[in-house]
Backbone as JSON Lines, residues from 0, in Angstrom:
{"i":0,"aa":"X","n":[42.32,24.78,10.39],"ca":[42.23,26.18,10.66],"c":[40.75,26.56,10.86]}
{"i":1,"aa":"X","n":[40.13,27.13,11.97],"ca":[39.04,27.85,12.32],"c":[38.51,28.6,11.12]}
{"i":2,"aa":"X","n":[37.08,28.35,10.64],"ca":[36.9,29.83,9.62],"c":[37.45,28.94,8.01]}
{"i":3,"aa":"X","n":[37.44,27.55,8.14],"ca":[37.72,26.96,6.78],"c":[36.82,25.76,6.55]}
{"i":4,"aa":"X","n":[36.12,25.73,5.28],"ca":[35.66,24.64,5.24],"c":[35.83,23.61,5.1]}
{"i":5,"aa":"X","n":[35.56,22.31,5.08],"ca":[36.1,20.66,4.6],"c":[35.39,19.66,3.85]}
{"i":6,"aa":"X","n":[36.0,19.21,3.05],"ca":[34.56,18.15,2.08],"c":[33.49,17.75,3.07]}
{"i":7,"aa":"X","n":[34.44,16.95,4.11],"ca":[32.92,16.51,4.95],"c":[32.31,17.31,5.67]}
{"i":8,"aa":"X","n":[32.74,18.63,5.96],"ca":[31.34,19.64,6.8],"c":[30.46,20.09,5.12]}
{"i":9,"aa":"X","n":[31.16,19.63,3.94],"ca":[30.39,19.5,2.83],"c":[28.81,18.84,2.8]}
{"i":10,"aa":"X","n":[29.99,17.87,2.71],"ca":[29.2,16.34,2.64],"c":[28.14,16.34,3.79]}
{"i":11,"aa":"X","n":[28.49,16.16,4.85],"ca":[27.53,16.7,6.35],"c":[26.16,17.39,5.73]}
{"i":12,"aa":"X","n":[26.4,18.8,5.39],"ca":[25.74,20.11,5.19],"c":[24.54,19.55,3.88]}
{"i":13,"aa":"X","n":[25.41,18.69,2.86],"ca":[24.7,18.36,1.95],"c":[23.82,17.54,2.6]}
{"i":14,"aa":"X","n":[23.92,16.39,2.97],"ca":[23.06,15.17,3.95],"c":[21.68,15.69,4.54]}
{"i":15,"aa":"X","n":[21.96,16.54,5.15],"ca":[21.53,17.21,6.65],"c":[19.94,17.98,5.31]}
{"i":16,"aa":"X","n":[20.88,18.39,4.74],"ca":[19.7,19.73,3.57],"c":[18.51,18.66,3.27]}
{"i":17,"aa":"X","n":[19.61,17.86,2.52],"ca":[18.62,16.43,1.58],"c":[17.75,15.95,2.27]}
{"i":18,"aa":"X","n":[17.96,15.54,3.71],"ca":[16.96,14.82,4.31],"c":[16.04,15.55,4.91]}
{"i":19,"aa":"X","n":[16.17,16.83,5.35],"ca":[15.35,17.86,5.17],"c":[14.22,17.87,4.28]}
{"i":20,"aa":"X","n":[14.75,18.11,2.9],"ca":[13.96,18.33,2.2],"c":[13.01,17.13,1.93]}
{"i":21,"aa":"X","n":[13.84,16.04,2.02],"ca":[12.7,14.55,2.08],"c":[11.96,14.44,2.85]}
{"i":22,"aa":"X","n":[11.92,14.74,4.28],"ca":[11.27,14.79,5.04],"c":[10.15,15.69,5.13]}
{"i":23,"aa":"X","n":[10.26,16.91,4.17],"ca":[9.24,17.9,4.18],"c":[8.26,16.95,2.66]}
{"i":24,"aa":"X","n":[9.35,16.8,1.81],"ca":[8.43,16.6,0.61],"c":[7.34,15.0,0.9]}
{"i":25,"aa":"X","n":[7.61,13.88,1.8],"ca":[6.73,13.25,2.45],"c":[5.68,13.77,3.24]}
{"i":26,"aa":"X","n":[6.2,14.16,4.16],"ca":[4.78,15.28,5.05],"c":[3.55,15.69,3.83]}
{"i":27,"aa":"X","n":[4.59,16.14,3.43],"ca":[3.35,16.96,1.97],"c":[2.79,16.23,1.77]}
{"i":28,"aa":"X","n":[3.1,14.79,0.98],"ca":[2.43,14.43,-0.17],"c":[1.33,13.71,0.86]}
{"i":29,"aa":"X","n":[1.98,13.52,2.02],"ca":[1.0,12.59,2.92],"c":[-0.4,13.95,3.49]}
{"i":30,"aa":"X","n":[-0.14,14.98,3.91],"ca":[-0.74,15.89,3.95],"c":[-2.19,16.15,2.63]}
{"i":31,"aa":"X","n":[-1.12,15.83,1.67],"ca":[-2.09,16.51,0.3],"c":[-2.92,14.99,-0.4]}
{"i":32,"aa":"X","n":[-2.69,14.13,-0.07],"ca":[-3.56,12.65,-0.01],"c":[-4.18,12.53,1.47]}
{"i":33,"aa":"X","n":[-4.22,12.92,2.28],"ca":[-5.13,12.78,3.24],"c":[-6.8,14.03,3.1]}
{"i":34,"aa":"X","n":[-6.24,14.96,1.8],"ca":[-7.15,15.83,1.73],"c":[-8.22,15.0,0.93]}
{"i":35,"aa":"X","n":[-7.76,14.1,-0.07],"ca":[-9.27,13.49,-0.8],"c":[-10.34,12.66,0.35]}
{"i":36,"aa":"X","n":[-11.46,12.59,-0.51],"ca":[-12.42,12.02,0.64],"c":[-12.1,10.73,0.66]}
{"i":37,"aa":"X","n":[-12.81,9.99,1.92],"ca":[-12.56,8.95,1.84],"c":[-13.83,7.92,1.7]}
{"i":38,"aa":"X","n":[-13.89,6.78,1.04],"ca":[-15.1,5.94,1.53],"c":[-15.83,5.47,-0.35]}
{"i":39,"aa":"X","n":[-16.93,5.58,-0.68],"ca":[-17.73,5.45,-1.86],"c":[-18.34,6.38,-2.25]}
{"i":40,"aa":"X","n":[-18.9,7.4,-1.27],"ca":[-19.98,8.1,-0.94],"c":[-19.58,9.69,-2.14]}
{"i":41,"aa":"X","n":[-20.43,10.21,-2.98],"ca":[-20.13,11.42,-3.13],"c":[-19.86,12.47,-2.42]}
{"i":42,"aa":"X","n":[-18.49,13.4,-2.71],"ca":[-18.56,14.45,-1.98],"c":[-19.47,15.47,-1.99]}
{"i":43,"aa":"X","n":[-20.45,16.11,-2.98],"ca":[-21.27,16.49,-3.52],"c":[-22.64,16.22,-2.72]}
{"i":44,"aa":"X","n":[-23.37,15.07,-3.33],"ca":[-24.28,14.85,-3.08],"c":[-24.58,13.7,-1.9]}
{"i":45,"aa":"X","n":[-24.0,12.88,-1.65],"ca":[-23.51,12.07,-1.0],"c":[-24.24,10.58,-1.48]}
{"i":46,"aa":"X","n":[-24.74,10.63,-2.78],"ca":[-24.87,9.38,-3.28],"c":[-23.55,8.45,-3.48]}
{"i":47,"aa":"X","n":[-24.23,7.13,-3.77],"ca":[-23.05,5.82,-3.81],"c":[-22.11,6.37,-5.79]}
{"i":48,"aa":"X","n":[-20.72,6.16,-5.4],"ca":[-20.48,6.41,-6.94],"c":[-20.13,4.74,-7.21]}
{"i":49,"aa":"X","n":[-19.81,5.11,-8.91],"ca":[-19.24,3.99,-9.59],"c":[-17.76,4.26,-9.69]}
{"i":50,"aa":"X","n":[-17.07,2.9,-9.68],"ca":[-15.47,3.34,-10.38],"c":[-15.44,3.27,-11.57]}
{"i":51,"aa":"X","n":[-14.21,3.98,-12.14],"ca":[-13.99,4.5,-13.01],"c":[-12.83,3.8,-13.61]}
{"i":52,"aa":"X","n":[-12.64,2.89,-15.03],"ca":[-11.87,2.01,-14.8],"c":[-10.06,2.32,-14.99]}
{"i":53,"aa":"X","n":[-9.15,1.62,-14.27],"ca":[-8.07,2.23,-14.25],"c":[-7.38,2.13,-15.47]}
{"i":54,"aa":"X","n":[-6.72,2.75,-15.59],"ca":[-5.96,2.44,-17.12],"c":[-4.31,3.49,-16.71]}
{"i":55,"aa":"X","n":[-3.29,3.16,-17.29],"ca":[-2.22,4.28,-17.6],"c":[-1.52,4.23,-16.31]}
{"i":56,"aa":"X","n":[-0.59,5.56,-15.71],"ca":[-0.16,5.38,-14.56],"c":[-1.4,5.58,-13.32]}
{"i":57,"aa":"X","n":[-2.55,5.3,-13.0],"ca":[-3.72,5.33,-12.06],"c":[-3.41,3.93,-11.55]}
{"i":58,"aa":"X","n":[-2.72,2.99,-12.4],"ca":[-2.63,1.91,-11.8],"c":[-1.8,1.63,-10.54]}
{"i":59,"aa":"X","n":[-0.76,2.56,-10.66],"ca":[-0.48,2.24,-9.28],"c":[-0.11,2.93,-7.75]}
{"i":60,"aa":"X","n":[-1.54,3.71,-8.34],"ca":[-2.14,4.12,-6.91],"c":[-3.32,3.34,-7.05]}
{"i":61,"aa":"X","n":[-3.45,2.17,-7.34],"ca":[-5.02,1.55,-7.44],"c":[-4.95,0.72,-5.7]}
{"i":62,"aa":"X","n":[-4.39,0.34,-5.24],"ca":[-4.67,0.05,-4.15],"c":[-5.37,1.16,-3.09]}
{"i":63,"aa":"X","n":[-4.82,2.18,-2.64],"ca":[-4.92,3.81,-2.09],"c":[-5.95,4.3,-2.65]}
{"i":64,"aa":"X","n":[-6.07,4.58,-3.88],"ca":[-6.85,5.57,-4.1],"c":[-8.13,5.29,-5.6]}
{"i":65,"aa":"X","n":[-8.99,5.64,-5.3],"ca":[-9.84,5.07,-6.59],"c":[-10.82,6.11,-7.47]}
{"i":66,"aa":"X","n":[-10.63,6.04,-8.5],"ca":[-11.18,7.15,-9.43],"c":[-12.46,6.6,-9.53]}
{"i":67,"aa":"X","n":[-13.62,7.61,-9.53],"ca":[-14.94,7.58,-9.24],"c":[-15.79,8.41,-9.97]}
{"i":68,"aa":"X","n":[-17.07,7.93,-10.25],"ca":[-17.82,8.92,-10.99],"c":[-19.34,9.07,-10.21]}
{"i":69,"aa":"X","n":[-19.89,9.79,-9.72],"ca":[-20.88,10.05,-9.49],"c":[-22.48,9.98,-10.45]}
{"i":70,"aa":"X","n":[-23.44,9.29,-10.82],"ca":[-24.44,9.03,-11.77],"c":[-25.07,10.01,-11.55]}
{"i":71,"aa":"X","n":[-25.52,10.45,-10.46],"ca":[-26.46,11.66,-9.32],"c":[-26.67,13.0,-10.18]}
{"i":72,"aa":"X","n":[-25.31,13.28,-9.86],"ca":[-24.47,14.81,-9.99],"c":[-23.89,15.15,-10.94]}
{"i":73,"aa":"X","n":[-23.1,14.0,-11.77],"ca":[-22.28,13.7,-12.58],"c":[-20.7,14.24,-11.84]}
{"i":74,"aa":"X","n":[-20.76,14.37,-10.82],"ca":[-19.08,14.39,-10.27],"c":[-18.39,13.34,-10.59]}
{"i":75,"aa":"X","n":[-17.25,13.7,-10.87],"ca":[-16.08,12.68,-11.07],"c":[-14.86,13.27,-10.48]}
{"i":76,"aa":"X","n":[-14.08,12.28,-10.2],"ca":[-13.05,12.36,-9.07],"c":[-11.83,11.25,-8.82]}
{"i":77,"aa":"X","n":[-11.13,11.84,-7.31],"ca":[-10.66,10.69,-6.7],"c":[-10.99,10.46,-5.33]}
{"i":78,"aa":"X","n":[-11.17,9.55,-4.8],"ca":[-11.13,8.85,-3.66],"c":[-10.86,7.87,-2.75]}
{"i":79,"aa":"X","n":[-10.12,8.17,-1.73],"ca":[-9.53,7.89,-0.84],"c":[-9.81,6.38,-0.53]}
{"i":80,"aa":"X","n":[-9.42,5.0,-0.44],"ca":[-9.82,3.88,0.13],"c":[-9.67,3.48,1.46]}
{"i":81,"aa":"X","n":[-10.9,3.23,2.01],"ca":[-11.19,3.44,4.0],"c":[-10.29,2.7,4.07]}
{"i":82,"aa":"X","n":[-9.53,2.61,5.13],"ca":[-8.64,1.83,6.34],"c":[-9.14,0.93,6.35]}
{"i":83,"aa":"X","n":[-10.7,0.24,6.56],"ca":[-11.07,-0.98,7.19],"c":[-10.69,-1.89,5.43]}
{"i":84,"aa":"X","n":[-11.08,-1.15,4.34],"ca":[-10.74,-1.91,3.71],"c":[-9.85,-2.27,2.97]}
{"i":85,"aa":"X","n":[-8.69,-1.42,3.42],"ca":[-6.93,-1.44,3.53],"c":[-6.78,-3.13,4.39]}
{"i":86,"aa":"X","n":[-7.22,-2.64,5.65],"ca":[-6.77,-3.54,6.26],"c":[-7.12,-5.01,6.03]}
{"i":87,"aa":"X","n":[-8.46,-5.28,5.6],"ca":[-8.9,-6.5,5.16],"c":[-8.7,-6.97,4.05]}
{"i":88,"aa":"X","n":[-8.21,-6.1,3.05],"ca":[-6.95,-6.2,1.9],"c":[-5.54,-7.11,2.82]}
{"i":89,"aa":"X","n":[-5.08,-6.68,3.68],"ca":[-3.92,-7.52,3.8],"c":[-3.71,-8.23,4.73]}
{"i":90,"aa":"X","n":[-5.17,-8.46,5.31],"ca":[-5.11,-9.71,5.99],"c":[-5.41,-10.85,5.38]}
{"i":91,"aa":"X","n":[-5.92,-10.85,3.92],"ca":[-6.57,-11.63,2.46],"c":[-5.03,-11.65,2.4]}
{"i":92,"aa":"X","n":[-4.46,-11.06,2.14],"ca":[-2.83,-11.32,1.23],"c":[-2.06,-12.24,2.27]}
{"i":93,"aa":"X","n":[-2.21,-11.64,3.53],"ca":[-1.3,-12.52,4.16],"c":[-1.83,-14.11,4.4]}
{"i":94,"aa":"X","n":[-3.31,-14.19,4.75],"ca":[-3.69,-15.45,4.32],"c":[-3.39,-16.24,3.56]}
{"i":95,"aa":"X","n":[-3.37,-15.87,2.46],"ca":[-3.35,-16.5,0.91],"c":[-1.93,-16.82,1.15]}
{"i":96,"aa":"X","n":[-0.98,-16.07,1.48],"ca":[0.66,-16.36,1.83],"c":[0.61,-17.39,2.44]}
{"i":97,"aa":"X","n":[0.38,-17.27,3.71],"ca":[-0.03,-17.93,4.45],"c":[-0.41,-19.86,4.26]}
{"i":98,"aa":"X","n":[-1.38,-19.65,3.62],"ca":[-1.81,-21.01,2.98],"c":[-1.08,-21.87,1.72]}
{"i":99,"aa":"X","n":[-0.35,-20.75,1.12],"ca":[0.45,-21.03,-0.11],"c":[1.71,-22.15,0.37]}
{"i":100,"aa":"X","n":[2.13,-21.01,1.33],"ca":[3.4,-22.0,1.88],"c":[3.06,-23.56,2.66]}
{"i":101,"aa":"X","n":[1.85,-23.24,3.44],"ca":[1.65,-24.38,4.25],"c":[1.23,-25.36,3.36]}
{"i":102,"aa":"X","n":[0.66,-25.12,2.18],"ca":[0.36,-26.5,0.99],"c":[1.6,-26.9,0.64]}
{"i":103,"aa":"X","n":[2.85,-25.98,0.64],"ca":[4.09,-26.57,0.07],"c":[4.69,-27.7,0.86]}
{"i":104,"aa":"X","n":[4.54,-26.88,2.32],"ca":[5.25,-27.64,3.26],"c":[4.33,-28.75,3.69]}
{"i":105,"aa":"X","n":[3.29,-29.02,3.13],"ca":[2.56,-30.64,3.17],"c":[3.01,-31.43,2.33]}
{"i":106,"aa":"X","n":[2.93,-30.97,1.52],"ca":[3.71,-32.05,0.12],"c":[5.07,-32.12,-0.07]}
{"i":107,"aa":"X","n":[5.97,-31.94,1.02],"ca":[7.28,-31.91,1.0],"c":[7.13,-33.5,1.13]}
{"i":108,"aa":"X","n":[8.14,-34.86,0.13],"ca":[8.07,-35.73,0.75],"c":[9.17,-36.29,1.41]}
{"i":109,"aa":"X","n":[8.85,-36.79,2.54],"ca":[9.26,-37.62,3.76],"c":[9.78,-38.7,3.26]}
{"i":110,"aa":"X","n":[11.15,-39.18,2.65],"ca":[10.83,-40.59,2.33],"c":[11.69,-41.52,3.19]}
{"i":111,"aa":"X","n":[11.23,-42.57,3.51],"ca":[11.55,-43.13,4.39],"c":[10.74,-43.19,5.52]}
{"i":112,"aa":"X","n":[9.87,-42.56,5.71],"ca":[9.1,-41.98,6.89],"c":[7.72,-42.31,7.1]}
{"i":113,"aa":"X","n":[7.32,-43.19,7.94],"ca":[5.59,-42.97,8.28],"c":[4.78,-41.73,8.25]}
{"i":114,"aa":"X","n":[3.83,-41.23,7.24],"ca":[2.99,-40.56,7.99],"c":[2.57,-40.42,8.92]}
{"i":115,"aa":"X","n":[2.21,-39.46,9.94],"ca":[1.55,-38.99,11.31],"c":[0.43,-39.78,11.47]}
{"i":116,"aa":"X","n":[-0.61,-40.19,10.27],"ca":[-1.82,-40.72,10.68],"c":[-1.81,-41.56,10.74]}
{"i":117,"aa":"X","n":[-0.73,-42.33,9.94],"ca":[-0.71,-44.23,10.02],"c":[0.26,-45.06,11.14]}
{"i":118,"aa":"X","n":[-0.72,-46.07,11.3],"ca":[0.18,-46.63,12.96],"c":[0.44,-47.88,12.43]}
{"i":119,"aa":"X","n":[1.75,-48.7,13.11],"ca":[1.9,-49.69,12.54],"c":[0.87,-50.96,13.34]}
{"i":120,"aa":"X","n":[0.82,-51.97,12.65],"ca":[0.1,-52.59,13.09],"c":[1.06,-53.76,13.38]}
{"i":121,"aa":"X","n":[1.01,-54.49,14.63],"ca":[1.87,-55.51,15.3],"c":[1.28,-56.89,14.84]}
């Protein structure tokens, strides 16, 4: 009947809201972490800071983001970790992957089998 509702224009209506709202509450948080600075540099003064050591839940935004203290000014804070050294963060990880497996797959043994380097001799 026209003019009646149904679990699933429920269910639908619910979906539709939820992902809505997920979609706004990401924007945000990505919005409101793109506002800290980024780099070593004080916002303040623009001297080099020290970190600040992590402890508690800081740990795991420790990749992203790094708590800092200024010696200068005495500012303390958070700050943003540059891209370049995001990225050279996981080109180190994937290396290390990388190499982990290929030591495995050397020492897999062959038995029965000549090594590649040894030739038989006639």
């Amino acid at each position: 009947m026209p003019g009646r509702w149904s679990w699933t224009d429920a269910a639908i209506f619910i979906a539709v809201i939820s992902a809505l709202q997920l979609a706004m509450f990401v924007l945000l948080t990505k919005v409101f972490c793109g506002m800290f600075p980024e780099g070593e540099q004080c916002p303040v003064c623009d001297e080099h800071t020290s970190a600040v050591e992590r402890s508690g839940w800081w740990k795991l935004f420790a990749r992203r983001f790094r708590r800092s203290w200024c010696l200068a000014c005495g500012w303390e804070g958070v700050l943003r970790r540059s891209d370049a050294w995001m990225r050279e963060s996981r080109h180190a990880l994937w290396r290390a992957r990388f190499q982990r497996v290929w030591s495995i797959a050397n020492r897999r043994s062959h038995s029965g089998q000549l090594p590649l380097s040894s030739k038989k001799s006639s």
